[in-house]
Amino acid sequence: MNGQHIQSGDGARSNGNPAAAPRAGQFRVPTVSEVLPYTPFSSIIPFSPDIIPTPLALPTTAPSVFGTYHDVIHAKRMLEQLSAGATSAESASKRCQQTLRDVQKLLDPDSLTQLKFKAPRRPYANTDKSLPNTFRTASLSPFANMLTDTVDVSYRYLTPDSPEAHIKTETTVNGTHARPQAILPTPQSRVKPIQQQHGHVTPRLADTPAGSQGSSLQAVVVSTILTSAQRAEYEEHMSSEADSVAGARDATPSKRHDRSLANGYRSVSVDQKQKGDVAVQSLQSLLTEVFEAEDYLQPDTSGAISSLATGIFAVCDMDDGSVPVLQPELQAKLESNMQKVIANGRLGSIDTDSLMRAQRLCESAVVAVGSMNLRIDEDWADQEVEEWVSRVSVAERGLIGARTLLRTMGAGTHLKELQSEDYLKNTITALTTVIESCVVPVVEDRVSLHEKIRGSKDELPPNPKFVTASTHRKALQTLLHATSKTFRILGDFLTKSGDDESAFSSVEYLCKLLIFAENASNERDSVMGIQNFETARRCAMDVLAKMFAKYTDQRQYILDGILTSLEKLPSTKQSARQFRLLDAKPIQLVSALLMRLVQTSATHGGATIQGRSKALTEGSQASVADSEDDADFEDDEEESIKVSPKKDRSQPADLVTIAKPLHDAAQSNASFIVKVLLQRGMATSKSSDEPYRKLLDIFTEDFLNVLGSSEWPSAEMLLRTLVLHMIGTIENAKSSVPSRTLALELLGTIGSGILELQIAARNAVRSLESDETDIGKRLSDLIDQLETGDLETSSLVAFDGPYRMIVEYLQARDLSDAQLRSAQGYHLMQWAFYVCGGREGSADSESSDSPRSHKDLQRRLSSMIVDLHWLEEHHGYAAITTAQSRLAAMTVTLNSRFCKAFNRIFSILLTSMSSEHSTVKSRSLKSVVTLLEKDPSILDRNAYVLSHIFRCANDNSPLVRDSALKLIGDCIRLRPALDNSVYTRVIARSRDAAIGVRKRALKMLKEIYLRNESMALRSAVADAIIARIEDNEESVTELARQTIEEIWFLPLQNLKFDGDRAVETKLRYGAQAALLIRTVEASDSISTVFEALLKELLSRSKAASAHSAVCNTMVRVLFDGIVDNSDIPGSPAQPAILRCLSVFAKASPRLFTAAQLERLEPYTQNLSKSDDLEVYRSAITILRHVMPHQSMLKHDFLETLQSSLLASVAKLPKSELSEVVLCLWTINGMLGNTERLVNFLNSAMKNVYGFRNTDFNIEPKLVARVSKLMVIVGQFGKACEFDSHLATFKASFAWYKANTVAGLMVEILCPFTSPKQPLAVREVSLDAVCTISQSWPKLFLRPDVVNSFETVFSDRVASLEEVLLSGLEGFFCANEVSSGDGTPALGSGVASGTERLGRTYVATDQDGASTSIAQRFLPQILRLALESCDEIAFIASKLVVSINRQGLVHPKESGPALVALETCPMAAIANMAFVEHKALHTKHESLFDKEYMRAVQQAFEYQRDTIGSTAGFTGQPPVSKLNLLWEVLKTGKAQVRKKFLGNLCQKLDFDPNSLVINDKSAGHLEFVRFCVTNLAFFDYDRVEELLHLLAAMEKMFAGTGTAVAQAIESEVLKLHVDVTGGSGSAPDGTSGTLVADPSANAVEPSRLRQLAVSAQICSLIWETRSFIRRLWNMQKHMNKPKNAAKESNKAPNRATTAPAMTESYLVEVAKLISANTTRDGQQDMCASFVELISVDSEVKVGSDVDEDAGEAGYETPSEGASNKSTSVPPSGGRRGKKRKSIASNGTPRKKGRPSGGRRKSGSVKPVDDDEDGGWD
């Protein structure tokens, strides 16, 4: 080799690098090929070149720095960012500085390995050093220059003079001294040969063996002269290099950054290039094979087709013949290979003709799909199913071919030969066929053909289509996956293919088809799989979003298409929400789509159109997937897509100019979306068949679900827009009630969502307490400032604030995700919007409040909006965790205008509680409940909330009161401390008029009672509950009884005074005893009710024995408290304890023991003080009730007690005396010493008899004495039976001839009842007579007794009447057998048979006496009951009820009086009458209904004469005075109610000419007012009742009203008929014109008043009719056929504006009643009535041409009209149609059938010359 000149045809090479051409006298380094024959390898042929690699002048191992092309791109971008940071205007970025420090550490000389190289010997080196050094230092990037300037690494190269060198180190090239240049490779750059005048450096990689990994950059000094072959090879290699990066140049961020590299383009690692080469080779090989087989498709001379062709091609039948298509495996292989080639950017390496030919092959497969039918039929045979399966396979192959077409067209956009509209059209057609005929039908098929009926156990028939699809589930899922991939690639192609919008509509249609297909709610009903199809829907969403971003002029069209398809969405939440989120509950896919579109609108420059949604990518991984390589390269291709244009990076525009259009676009789209949702949601109800109302709720909840999420920031804008619309609806006075109700409901839901976000933020702060980073602390401080309201805007919008954190987090996740990029774009827009919103001062927390920092922030924001990658390239930031990002997003959202509107939302809800509409009030209350349940602390922060609620608790509407009460319950449940301030309000509601409100109040009182230990509170609550035991409503009574049982008796069961719980038992019984004492002390009425309750619990309750045990213990505790009250809380006094014990004694005497009674004896002796009397009274009551049941009392005790009682008789008042006498008589039975009582009574009778001739007027002092004696006689006569000692009495009264002692007493007392006696004496004597007669009823029949009674009634002395009624009431009530007293229990057996028989069939003295008294004195009793509302009336009412209950008189006699008493303002009287009336009506309905008109008349007279009011209603809200009567009628037959209404309307009718008017009042007018106002406020149950009532009122109005109007026109208005043309009038009298006659005489005042009152009556009837019609929404029922029985049996619906309508009606009634006070008022009344009957205000006239249409809806009532009538005008309102002029006979013309043309002119000419037939 020495000096030998060797030539090679390949050109001189030196270790893989071109060598310089030799000059004369010079040697060159031989190539390997030249040297190889002279090496030992020349005789050995390796069987594989990979085993022994060829020697190279390269490192023996060259590890590849980059494994994939993506790593190259990523590394290059990092260097670009560093270089950008190094060129920053002011200072290097943090990231750049940090990287520089890291590299400096790596280049620290102390840590570097010292490498010493020896320069090679150059045998022909030129030693001439005078030649200049012409080598140039390689162009370095800014970061490299910065690194070079800041790093000091000492290095040297060996020179000939170095002691380490054994040879000269100076190298010559062409005689020029050259110093080797150390050109270090960077991860991204590939050094281009440095062109020099005398030499160059070039890499050579093409010939690197496959088995070795060569370094991509090796600097070698070579000669500068190239041969032509070498130059050609170099150019070819560089061309190949350029092709390899062709696909990457589109993704190059900027040419400026390209120039920062060594040569302006990326380097590609050896492995990546090899992959590209392999991909190209594989595709070329495949295409060659396919094309050869295609050439053999034509049959040869023998007519046979080559087997090669049949193995690659298949024949597909089409409508126009058969076409060859690739076999499925080869089609998939072609797609995979084509994808890999394109992913490596090597499509240019494939011949264009080959690509076109491949496209034509794929087109055949695609076209074949478009003509297929992939639908499944129900009745297919097996063969048809197999054919369908084969078509599915063909469809899958066609979709794969479509992907190949789209890829080649998309990657070869610069090649027009590859572009074809037919390809795109055929692809869309194929997709449409597959989606329409297969995918969507299969997805929407279910297991059964019909929905299963709830509760049914029958199996539904299976769906044959579903069975067929399920059998071939795998094939269909594969087809679905192929469809999704093809559709996605189609979307990418459309967004990258310029402005071609030809396929836009078709693709948008397919997107909607997939998005709005109804997916199954469970896997059982899904063939495709729920999530598999959701992946396809996400793909459609992704495509639609990309199109939305690219085609800005089509955005409105896309939104319209989405919003008009909403009705296809499922309205059930389970089916609707299938779009899964990472950190939230699932939402609707359409909700996500709408939010993404809004975010896309806010992203600059359409940067969101290109990426692929990560949700879609993740969903695809769960689907049926292709090969791993396929998926990997597909991701590579997506990630290499261009992100943003570089031209916008250099000089960003003004921030306002950039941000405002983005904000306006997003706001406009959000407003449009919300407007459409609201318009449709408000037009439907939740019960409607249309889903819009439910969908509105679902959308709102979805937006709230993602509120505060960094990925869906547009939810805040959509919700804010929704809130603005809702507030506008509520504050607009013209808004309908349903609209306001909807708005309040949504505001409640939205307010709850805001509170939930606040709670989540507080929880997030607590979870970050362990986060010691500055970011975590800063976010926690921001949340605290938000809570206190001290947050400054500058902190929020600072460059290092929460917005920056969100953006950094989104960038760190993946900006190739289109969804995340849209979220980042929206956040940046929102950030800029706040910065530009007129806020003063600094927006940068790192700087002072200088304008410069604000401008810097604006400049940075402008750059970030224009280029989403700008931030990471210019400014470093600490890594943001998911929790920090979430909290930052919450911070931003909570500071938004939407969340700040919470106070206003809450204020509106509270204000709406005061609305005049009950439904609005109720809805606002429920919304407030929603907020309080979410965050009870609202009550602590807003004290005025409770005042609003309390105001609503007193509202007129029962619905509002009930809602307010429920809200109060929620408040105290959330804040139990409020019990003390609200329990009085709840107690007040326990007496509410509405049954539901009373029930709710009782339940709340129970909860309050159990939560509190306060004795005062518990006592008040218990009193309120006990009072409800006497409620009219049985359900309320039962609830109250059950409540007392649960809170008083059940908790004390199983408690014992011995054992471990002894102390607890003692304390609890003591507390309960104190509570019982307070309850009994509250009032006598409460005590009486409690006594009755005890009787029931101890006798009829299921737990009677357990209750008895509790009461026994309680009596023992109370007796112990008499001696030592310290064990009872509050230490009650002895009188109170004894009074409580007396209640137990009356209720159940067997609870006491003999020993306990003996302890009472000392309290019966001392009566020196009034307190002693209270104790005495209670002790005597206990003894009186208990002693008859005690047989073990001691004899000494009884004697002592008898003596004490006899000694105190003279001192006792009547009430105590009655008890003492009963005790004495009981003791007498035990001791048997009757003589003491006989002597005592005999003495008293003698003394009374001795006063028979005394003139008490002369000696008034004796009145008290004789009165006392008569009381004693009366009480002993009632309680004792002394007939066995008659002889003793006759000895004193020899003149007495009868055989009873009681008769003797009455005979002695009767003379004192004479009118001659003083009133006081008469009262006492009459009371004594009645008292004795109660026990001896025959005495009532004595003539002297009867005469005394008649005298009392005739004298009408109130006090005597009260005494007499009290006596009679005691007699009747004592004899009345109630439901429980004295009646043996059912099932008690034979033991009670005699008693039962005796009570039923044995006549007694009571029967005769009670019958005689009832028949003789009932009229007087009724008179007293109806004359007043005082105590006499109450006693008389009790007598009337008792008499009726015992059946002593006919129901007709007292029935009307009971109805009248039902209207009494005293609740006790009204309730008694109602109960008895209801019982009578139930027993005698057919008989009793005939008396109702008399009853109404008597009720009117009772109200007029006794109560002093003729109004038919009372209270506010108005309640009918006859409402109890109507409630009774509602318990009976519907026909009876209709008859009542009809008869009442007839009773309103009158004769205008005979109407009697006196000076003081117009009797019939007042009666009509009473009746119509009652009718107005009845609570009707059926539509038919209202229809019947309205028809009856209209009939009456049409008859009498017409006559009144005629009389007014002729007598008051002086109108007469002017016959037209001078001729006579027509026979019907309608051919003239009514004109006024000024010469007529004025009407008489009496006649004028009579007509005015008549007009008033008719107007009242009509006003009431119109009010009822509107109140119950009867317009829709008026014109229905008579046989619409189903509709008429329904309950009517009250109008939502009932309170306002009621108020207006009452005002109008008051105006009508007061209209005739003066003559002018009477004339005005007459004129207005004529106008009322002439003009129909209920028919709105739009124009004259609408006459016929208007007439069709109106029929003038006539005297002969049927009971079914339609509209007649109400008073007031807008201008209506004028009725036809009234004829001379006074009858309005009836409306006939509308004719086709104009009606003929009437015979009466209108005054105003109207030509429209008489209508205005």
mmCIF file of C-alpha atoms in Angstrom, residues 147-237:
data_model
loop_
_atom_site.group_PDB
_atom_site.id
_atom_site.type_symbol
_atom_site.label_atom_id
_atom_site.label_comp_id
_atom_site.label_asym_id
_atom_site.label_seq_id
_atom_site.Cartn_x
_atom_site.Cartn_y
_atom_site.Cartn_z
ATOM 1 C CA LEU A 147 -22.877 28.102 27.482
ATOM 2 C CA THR A 148 -19.574 28.675 25.671
ATOM 3 C CA ASP A 149 -19.207 32.086 27.236
ATOM 4 C CA THR A 150 -19.954 30.955 30.758
ATOM 5 C CA VAL A 151 -18.112 27.621 30.862
ATOM 6 C CA ASP A 152 -14.317 27.500 31.233
ATOM 7 C CA VAL A 153 -13.069 24.024 30.353
ATOM 8 C CA SER A 154 -9.322 23.890 29.858
ATOM 9 C CA TYR A 155 -8.323 21.671 27.018
ATOM 10 C CA ARG A 156 -5.418 21.402 24.681
ATOM 11 C CA TYR A 157 -4.469 19.437 21.653
ATOM 12 C CA LEU A 158 -1.099 17.851 21.148
ATOM 13 C CA THR A 159 1.440 19.738 19.097
ATOM 14 C CA PRO A 160 4.763 18.548 17.717
ATOM 15 C CA ASP A 161 6.456 20.336 20.580
ATOM 16 C CA SER A 162 4.437 18.638 23.267
ATOM 17 C CA PRO A 163 6.428 16.330 25.399
ATOM 18 C CA GLU A 164 3.628 13.770 25.193
ATOM 19 C CA ALA A 165 3.876 13.653 21.425
ATOM 20 C CA HIS A 166 6.134 11.250 19.721
ATOM 21 C CA ILE A 167 5.251 12.689 16.370
ATOM 22 C CA LYS A 168 4.256 16.075 15.049
ATOM 23 C CA THR A 169 0.648 16.978 15.813
ATOM 24 C CA GLU A 170 0.312 19.540 13.098
ATOM 25 C CA THR A 171 -1.736 18.347 10.203
ATOM 26 C CA THR A 172 -1.623 19.773 6.774
ATOM 27 C CA VAL A 173 -4.259 19.729 4.187
ATOM 28 C CA ASN A 174 -3.161 20.898 0.836
ATOM 29 C CA GLY A 175 -0.232 22.526 2.486
ATOM 30 C CA THR A 176 -2.398 24.467 4.948
ATOM 31 C CA HIS A 177 -2.078 24.080 8.635
ATOM 32 C CA ALA A 178 -5.386 22.954 10.096
ATOM 33 C CA ARG A 179 -6.419 22.699 13.724
ATOM 34 C CA PRO A 180 -9.090 20.099 14.251
ATOM 35 C CA GLN A 181 -12.443 21.654 15.239
ATOM 36 C CA ALA A 182 -14.389 19.898 17.982
ATOM 37 C CA ILE A 183 -17.932 20.022 16.650
ATOM 38 C CA LEU A 184 -20.062 18.407 19.329
ATOM 39 C CA PRO A 185 -23.426 16.988 18.356
ATOM 40 C CA THR A 186 -26.610 18.142 20.076
ATOM 41 C CA PRO A 187 -29.629 15.926 20.621
ATOM 42 C CA GLN A 188 -31.633 17.737 17.935
ATOM 43 C CA SER A 189 -29.178 18.911 15.395
ATOM 44 C CA ARG A 190 -27.577 17.134 12.502
ATOM 45 C CA VAL A 191 -24.519 19.064 11.355
ATOM 46 C CA LYS A 192 -24.560 19.898 7.724
ATOM 47 C CA PRO A 193 -21.162 19.753 5.942
ATOM 48 C CA ILE A 194 -19.332 23.005 6.532
ATOM 49 C CA GLN A 195 -18.397 24.242 3.124
ATOM 50 C CA GLN A 196 -14.841 25.607 2.972
ATOM 51 C CA GLN A 197 -12.564 26.688 0.314
ATOM 52 C CA HIS A 198 -9.958 24.074 1.077
ATOM 53 C CA GLY A 199 -11.815 21.307 2.916
ATOM 54 C CA HIS A 200 -15.074 20.128 4.352
ATOM 55 C CA VAL A 201 -16.491 17.935 7.055
ATOM 56 C CA THR A 202 -19.392 15.635 6.171
ATOM 57 C CA PRO A 203 -21.109 12.791 7.892
ATOM 58 C CA ARG A 204 -21.648 9.552 6.066
ATOM 59 C CA LEU A 205 -24.354 7.286 7.312
ATOM 60 C CA ALA A 206 -25.886 5.668 4.284
ATOM 61 C CA ASP A 207 -23.424 2.826 4.162
ATOM 62 C CA THR A 208 -23.511 2.038 7.869
ATOM 63 C CA PRO A 209 -24.229 -1.650 8.210
ATOM 64 C CA ALA A 210 -27.561 -2.610 9.666
ATOM 65 C CA GLY A 211 -26.012 -4.444 12.471
ATOM 66 C CA SER A 212 -24.125 -1.504 13.850
ATOM 67 C CA GLN A 213 -25.216 1.729 15.416
ATOM 68 C CA GLY A 214 -23.109 4.490 14.118
ATOM 69 C CA SER A 215 -22.755 7.907 15.536
ATOM 70 C CA SER A 216 -24.705 10.427 13.583
ATOM 71 C CA LEU A 217 -22.009 13.104 13.814
ATOM 72 C CA GLN A 218 -18.270 12.508 13.409
ATOM 73 C CA ALA A 219 -15.960 15.340 12.447
ATOM 74 C CA VAL A 220 -13.223 14.209 10.056
ATOM 75 C CA VAL A 221 -10.766 16.399 8.212
ATOM 76 C CA VAL A 222 -10.819 15.497 4.537
ATOM 77 C CA SER A 223 -9.723 17.064 1.341
ATOM 78 C CA THR A 224 -12.031 19.651 -0.152
ATOM 79 C CA ILE A 225 -12.024 18.405 -3.715
ATOM 80 C CA LEU A 226 -14.859 15.971 -4.566
ATOM 81 C CA THR A 227 -15.197 13.812 -7.567
ATOM 82 C CA SER A 228 -18.342 13.968 -9.597
ATOM 83 C CA ALA A 229 -19.393 10.572 -8.259
ATOM 84 C CA GLN A 230 -18.824 11.699 -4.696
ATOM 85 C CA ARG A 231 -20.765 14.912 -5.235
ATOM 86 C CA ALA A 232 -23.641 13.007 -6.786
ATOM 87 C CA GLU A 233 -23.709 10.582 -3.919
ATOM 88 C CA TYR A 234 -23.675 13.453 -1.420
ATOM 89 C CA GLU A 235 -26.571 15.205 -3.129
ATOM 90 C CA GLU A 236 -28.540 11.970 -3.222
ATOM 91 C CA HIS A 237 -27.950 11.428 0.468
#
